Amino acid sequence: MLFPPWAAKIEARTMSYIDSMVLNLTERSCRRFQRLTGRTNVWLAVQLTNLSIIVYFVWAAVYSWSSGVPARIFVGLFCGGLLYVLTQTIFKVPVEVYENDAYRRVAKGFRNPRRVRDALLRISFLTLSVVLCYPVLFVYVNLHLHVVLLSYLLVVLTTGVLYLLACDPLPPCAGKVKEWLRGSVPSQLAGSESSGGE
């Protein structure tokens, strides 16, 4: 049975509304995190990317563990090549460069272009994250397939990275935790000096 055209439009509007709601919630959370720690959404996205790379290599190791020798050699060569490519691309540029680009864009008054440009990709991954949750849990509990769980984790991490990269950071700030730690260190040093002088 085919859906009428108006149903597709309503569904598209609903998904866009859910996407913008999740994106706004993510941005608010990132800004609170930045006020607290001084770390931006870009820093968080890089950390999630690093985690997803680790999960991918664990996934490849789990897959090759149950395979024959030729498959292990292929997976090992592929992962080695992928690691080389990562060192030449993602790992080559420090996080500060990405953060400075985001700061400059925000200072000029521009919104993040990824908010609009990556909307379909975010919606697709968000849908996958929600729809696959129960089937993955069912397969993992009943068949004990770790590869399925790791694959789903990669989908969830990619969804998180897409939402983090679409946020706008606040202007640079030290963070309340850093200020609190800096404030407590001199008082501890003064306390130890006064007790040592007596």
Coordinates of C-alpha atoms in Angstrom, one line a residue:
M1 CA 0.0 0.0 0.0
L2 CA 1.4 3.4 -1.0
F3 CA 1.2 6.4 1.4
P4 CA -0.5 9.5 0.1
P5 CA 1.9 12.5 -0.6
W6 CA 0.6 14.5 2.3
A7 CA 1.6 11.7 4.7
A8 CA 5.2 11.9 3.5
K9 CA 5.2 15.7 4.1
I10 CA 3.9 15.3 7.6
E11 CA 6.5 12.6 8.3
A12 CA 9.3 14.8 7.0
R13 CA 8.1 17.7 9.1
T14 CA 7.9 15.5 12.2
M15 CA 11.4 14.2 11.6
S16 CA 12.8 17.7 11.1
Y17 CA 11.1 18.8 14.3
I18 CA 12.6 15.9 16.2
D19 CA 16.0 16.6 14.7
S20 CA 15.9 20.2 15.7
M21 CA 14.7 19.4 19.1
V22 CA 17.6 16.9 19.7
L23 CA 20.0 19.3 18.1
N24 CA 18.9 22.2 20.4
L25 CA 19.1 19.9 23.5
T26 CA 22.6 18.8 22.4
E27 CA 23.7 22.4 22.0
R28 CA 22.4 23.4 25.4
S29 CA 24.2 20.4 27.0
C30 CA 27.4 21.2 25.2
R31 CA 27.3 24.8 26.3
R32 CA 26.7 23.8 29.9
F33 CA 29.7 21.4 29.6
Q34 CA 31.8 24.2 28.1
R35 CA 30.9 26.5 31.0
L36 CA 31.8 23.8 33.4
T37 CA 35.0 22.5 31.9
G38 CA 36.1 25.0 29.2
R39 CA 35.9 22.2 26.5
T40 CA 33.8 22.8 23.4
N41 CA 31.4 20.6 21.4
V42 CA 34.3 20.2 18.9
W43 CA 36.5 18.7 21.6
L44 CA 33.7 16.3 22.6
A45 CA 33.1 15.3 18.9
V46 CA 36.9 14.5 18.5
Q47 CA 36.8 12.4 21.6
L48 CA 33.7 10.5 20.4
T49 CA 35.5 10.1 17.0
N50 CA 38.5 8.6 18.8
L51 CA 36.2 6.3 20.8
S52 CA 34.4 5.2 17.6
I53 CA 37.8 4.4 16.0
I54 CA 38.7 2.3 19.0
V55 CA 35.3 0.5 18.8
Y56 CA 35.9 -0.1 15.1
F57 CA 39.2 -1.7 15.7
V58 CA 37.8 -3.9 18.5
W59 CA 34.9 -4.8 16.1
A60 CA 37.5 -5.8 13.5
A61 CA 39.4 -7.9 16.0
V62 CA 36.3 -9.7 17.3
Y63 CA 35.3 -10.4 13.7
S64 CA 38.7 -11.7 12.7
W65 CA 39.0 -13.8 15.9
S66 CA 36.3 -16.2 14.6
S67 CA 37.6 -16.2 11.0
G68 CA 40.3 -18.1 9.2
V69 CA 43.9 -17.1 8.6
P70 CA 43.3 -15.4 5.2
A71 CA 40.5 -13.3 6.7
R72 CA 42.7 -12.3 9.6
I73 CA 45.5 -11.3 7.3
F74 CA 43.0 -9.2 5.2
V75 CA 41.5 -7.5 8.2
G76 CA 45.0 -6.9 9.7
L77 CA 46.2 -5.3 6.4
F78 CA 42.9 -3.3 6.1
C79 CA 43.1 -2.0 9.6
G80 CA 46.8 -1.1 9.2
G81 CA 46.0 0.9 6.0
L82 CA 43.1 2.6 7.8
L83 CA 45.3 3.5 10.7
Y84 CA 47.8 5.0 8.3
V85 CA 45.1 7.0 6.5
L86 CA 43.8 8.3 9.9
T87 CA 47.3 9.5 10.9
Q88 CA 47.5 11.4 7.7
T89 CA 44.0 13.0 8.0
I90 CA 42.1 13.1 11.3
F91 CA 45.0 12.7 13.7
K92 CA 47.2 15.2 11.8
V93 CA 45.2 18.3 12.7
P94 CA 45.0 19.3 16.4
V95 CA 41.6 19.9 18.1
E96 CA 42.6 23.5 18.7
V97 CA 42.5 24.3 15.0
Y98 CA 38.9 23.0 14.7
E99 CA 37.9 24.9 17.8
N100 CA 39.5 28.2 16.5
D101 CA 37.6 27.8 13.2
A102 CA 34.4 27.4 15.2
Y103 CA 35.2 30.4 17.4
R104 CA 35.9 32.6 14.4
R105 CA 32.7 31.6 12.7
V106 CA 30.6 32.3 15.8
A107 CA 32.4 35.7 16.3
K108 CA 31.4 36.7 12.8
G109 CA 27.8 35.9 13.7
F110 CA 27.4 32.9 11.4
R111 CA 25.5 29.8 12.5
N112 CA 27.0 26.3 11.9
P113 CA 26.4 25.3 8.3
R114 CA 26.2 21.7 9.4
R115 CA 22.8 22.4 11.1
V116 CA 21.2 22.5 7.6
R117 CA 23.7 20.6 5.5
D118 CA 23.9 17.4 7.5
A119 CA 20.2 17.3 8.6
L120 CA 19.3 14.3 6.4
L121 CA 22.3 12.4 7.5
R122 CA 21.6 13.1 11.2
I123 CA 18.0 12.1 10.8
S124 CA 19.0 8.9 9.1
F125 CA 21.4 7.9 11.9
L126 CA 19.0 9.0 14.6
T127 CA 16.3 6.8 13.0
L128 CA 18.8 3.9 12.8
S129 CA 19.8 4.4 16.4
V130 CA 16.1 4.2 17.6
V131 CA 14.9 1.5 15.2
L132 CA 17.8 -0.9 15.7
C133 CA 17.8 -0.7 19.5
Y134 CA 15.4 -3.5 20.2
P135 CA 16.5 -5.9 17.4
V136 CA 20.2 -5.5 18.4
L137 CA 19.3 -6.1 22.1
F138 CA 17.2 -9.1 21.1
V139 CA 20.0 -10.6 18.9
Y140 CA 22.7 -9.9 21.6
V141 CA 20.7 -11.5 24.4
N142 CA 19.5 -14.6 22.5
L143 CA 22.5 -15.3 20.2
H144 CA 25.3 -13.6 22.2
L145 CA 26.8 -12.0 19.0
H146 CA 29.2 -9.3 20.2
V147 CA 29.7 -8.0 16.6
V148 CA 26.1 -6.9 16.4
L149 CA 26.4 -4.9 19.6
L150 CA 29.7 -3.3 18.5
S151 CA 28.1 -2.4 15.1
Y152 CA 25.2 -0.7 16.9
L153 CA 27.6 1.1 19.1
L154 CA 29.3 2.5 16.0
V155 CA 25.9 3.8 14.7
V156 CA 25.1 5.5 18.1
L157 CA 28.6 7.1 18.3
T158 CA 28.3 8.4 14.7
T159 CA 24.9 9.8 15.6
G160 CA 26.4 11.6 18.6
V161 CA 29.3 13.0 16.5
L162 CA 27.0 14.3 13.9
Y163 CA 24.9 16.2 16.5
L164 CA 28.0 17.5 18.3
L165 CA 29.5 18.8 15.1
A166 CA 26.3 20.7 14.2
C167 CA 26.4 22.8 17.5
D168 CA 27.9 26.2 18.0
P169 CA 30.3 26.7 20.9
L170 CA 30.3 29.6 23.3
P171 CA 33.2 32.0 23.2
P172 CA 36.4 30.6 24.8
C173 CA 36.2 30.3 28.6
A174 CA 38.3 28.7 31.3
G175 CA 35.5 26.7 32.9
K176 CA 34.3 26.6 36.4
V177 CA 36.1 23.4 37.3
K178 CA 39.5 24.8 36.2
E179 CA 38.9 28.1 38.1
W180 CA 37.8 26.1 41.2
L181 CA 41.0 23.9 41.0
R182 CA 43.2 27.0 40.5
G183 CA 41.6 28.7 43.4
S184 CA 42.1 25.7 45.7
V185 CA 45.7 25.1 44.8
P186 CA 47.1 28.4 46.2
S187 CA 45.1 28.0 49.4
Q188 CA 46.6 24.5 49.9
L189 CA 50.1 25.8 49.2
A190 CA 49.6 28.7 51.6
G191 CA 48.3 26.3 54.2
S192 CA 51.3 24.0 53.8
E193 CA 53.8 26.9 53.9
S194 CA 52.3 28.3 57.1
S195 CA 52.4 24.9 58.8
G196 CA 56.0 24.3 57.6
G197 CA 57.1 27.8 58.9
E198 CA 55.8 27.1 62.4

